[in-house]
mmCIF file of C-alpha atoms in Angstrom:
data_model
loop_
_atom_site.group_PDB
_atom_site.id
_atom_site.type_symbol
_atom_site.label_atom_id
_atom_site.label_comp_id
_atom_site.label_asym_id
_atom_site.label_seq_id
_atom_site.Cartn_x
_atom_site.Cartn_y
_atom_site.Cartn_z
ATOM 1 C CA MET A 94 20.292 -21.089 -14.557
ATOM 2 C CA THR A 95 19.481 -21.265 -18.333
ATOM 3 C CA LEU A 96 18.590 -24.220 -20.134
ATOM 4 C CA LYS A 97 20.783 -25.637 -22.871
ATOM 5 C CA SER A 98 18.476 -28.537 -24.156
ATOM 6 C CA LYS A 99 16.437 -26.848 -27.114
ATOM 7 C CA ASN A 100 13.652 -29.263 -26.467
ATOM 8 C CA LEU A 101 13.679 -28.278 -22.892
ATOM 9 C CA ILE A 102 13.808 -24.468 -23.578
ATOM 10 C CA ASN A 103 10.813 -24.913 -25.770
ATOM 11 C CA LEU A 104 8.705 -26.599 -23.116
ATOM 12 C CA ASN A 105 9.952 -24.266 -20.371
ATOM 13 C CA ASP A 106 8.704 -21.152 -22.811
ATOM 14 C CA TYR A 107 5.283 -23.219 -23.212
ATOM 15 C CA LEU A 108 4.801 -23.363 -19.594
ATOM 16 C CA ASP A 109 6.163 -19.369 -19.192
ATOM 17 C CA LYS A 110 2.965 -18.750 -21.959
ATOM 18 C CA LEU A 111 0.626 -21.404 -19.917
ATOM 19 C CA SER A 112 1.239 -19.487 -16.438
ATOM 20 C CA GLU A 113 0.710 -15.965 -18.313
ATOM 21 C CA ALA A 114 -2.515 -17.232 -19.811
ATOM 22 C CA TYR A 115 -4.042 -18.427 -16.471
ATOM 23 C CA ILE A 116 -2.870 -15.049 -14.672
ATOM 24 C CA HIS A 117 -4.793 -12.936 -17.587
ATOM 25 C CA ASP A 118 -7.594 -15.308 -17.395
ATOM 26 C CA TYR A 119 -7.937 -15.044 -13.675
ATOM 27 C CA GLY A 120 -7.659 -11.213 -13.534
ATOM 28 C CA ILE A 121 -10.666 -11.118 -15.923
ATOM 29 C CA LEU A 122 -12.917 -13.805 -13.863
ATOM 30 C CA SER A 123 -11.875 -12.232 -10.910
ATOM 31 C CA SER A 124 -12.912 -8.404 -11.872
ATOM 32 C CA LEU A 125 -16.046 -10.142 -13.246
ATOM 33 C CA ILE A 126 -16.703 -11.658 -9.846
ATOM 34 C CA TRP A 127 -16.100 -8.499 -8.151
ATOM 35 C CA ASP A 128 -18.215 -6.450 -10.404
ATOM 36 C CA ALA A 129 -21.098 -8.861 -9.473
ATOM 37 C CA LYS A 130 -20.924 -8.438 -6.036
ATOM 38 C CA GLN A 131 -21.905 -4.711 -6.642
ATOM 39 C CA HIS A 132 -25.291 -5.823 -7.792
ATOM 40 C CA THR A 133 -26.227 -8.681 -5.391
ATOM 41 C CA THR A 134 -27.544 -8.985 -1.951
ATOM 42 C CA ASP A 135 -25.358 -9.659 1.104
ATOM 43 C CA GLU A 136 -26.028 -13.231 1.141
ATOM 44 C CA ASN A 137 -24.904 -13.686 -2.369
ATOM 45 C CA ASN A 138 -21.988 -11.408 -1.345
ATOM 46 C CA SER A 139 -20.999 -13.573 0.965
ATOM 47 C CA HIS A 140 -20.963 -16.817 -1.654
ATOM 48 C CA LEU A 141 -19.153 -14.462 -4.067
ATOM 49 C CA ASP A 142 -16.375 -14.160 -1.691
ATOM 50 C CA TRP A 143 -16.063 -18.067 -0.770
ATOM 51 C CA CYS A 144 -16.022 -18.364 -4.673
ATOM 52 C CA MET A 145 -13.041 -15.919 -4.775
ATOM 53 C CA VAL A 146 -11.514 -17.335 -1.993
ATOM 54 C CA HIS A 147 -11.468 -21.175 -3.743
ATOM 55 C CA PHE A 148 -10.798 -19.724 -7.011
ATOM 56 C CA ASN A 149 -7.474 -17.749 -5.675
ATOM 57 C CA THR A 150 -6.482 -20.898 -3.845
ATOM 58 C CA SER A 151 -6.776 -22.949 -7.287
ATOM 59 C CA MET A 152 -4.767 -20.657 -8.993
ATOM 60 C CA VAL A 153 -2.022 -20.382 -6.443
ATOM 61 C CA ASP A 154 -1.728 -24.224 -6.785
ATOM 62 C CA ILE A 155 -1.514 -24.068 -10.730
ATOM 63 C CA HIS A 156 1.251 -21.612 -10.623
ATOM 64 C CA LYS A 157 3.060 -23.476 -8.042
ATOM 65 C CA THR A 158 2.884 -26.657 -10.193
ATOM 66 C CA ILE A 159 4.061 -24.846 -13.599
ATOM 67 C CA LYS A 160 6.896 -23.626 -11.292
ATOM 68 C CA ASN A 161 7.770 -26.567 -9.959
ATOM 69 C CA ILE A 162 7.654 -28.320 -13.264
ATOM 70 C CA GLN A 163 10.025 -25.449 -14.659
ATOM 71 C CA ALA A 164 12.467 -26.400 -11.876
ATOM 72 C CA ARG A 165 12.169 -30.137 -12.731
ATOM 73 C CA LEU A 166 13.190 -29.314 -16.237
ATOM 74 C CA ARG A 167 16.310 -27.336 -14.937
ATOM 75 C CA GLU A 168 17.400 -30.168 -12.834
ATOM 76 C CA ILE A 169 16.960 -32.685 -15.683
ATOM 77 C CA ASP A 170 18.732 -30.277 -17.916
ATOM 78 C CA ALA A 171 21.726 -30.048 -15.673
ATOM 79 C CA GLY A 172 22.173 -33.520 -14.658
ATOM 80 C CA SER A 173 21.719 -35.710 -18.097
ATOM 81 C CA LYS A 174 22.227 -34.975 -21.839
ATOM 82 C CA ILE A 175 18.774 -34.901 -23.600
ATOM 83 C CA GLN A 176 18.564 -35.482 -27.480
ATOM 84 C CA GLU A 177 17.629 -33.070 -29.501
#
């Protein structure tokens, strides 16, 4: 479904860019953590694994929230008239 309201289109585009930025940053931080694991002891590797799991969970939550907001924008656009 395509949004009709210019304001909602702009907001939706912003949320897409925000999501892309989070995914990009996640990729960089993830690779740094995995690279760090190669230079640490087994005990520290376990801690880094724990950090990655929680970091991944947070990123999934952020992504879901952004997608839920975008779905709500589509509902708003379909159900009402937004003043430009």
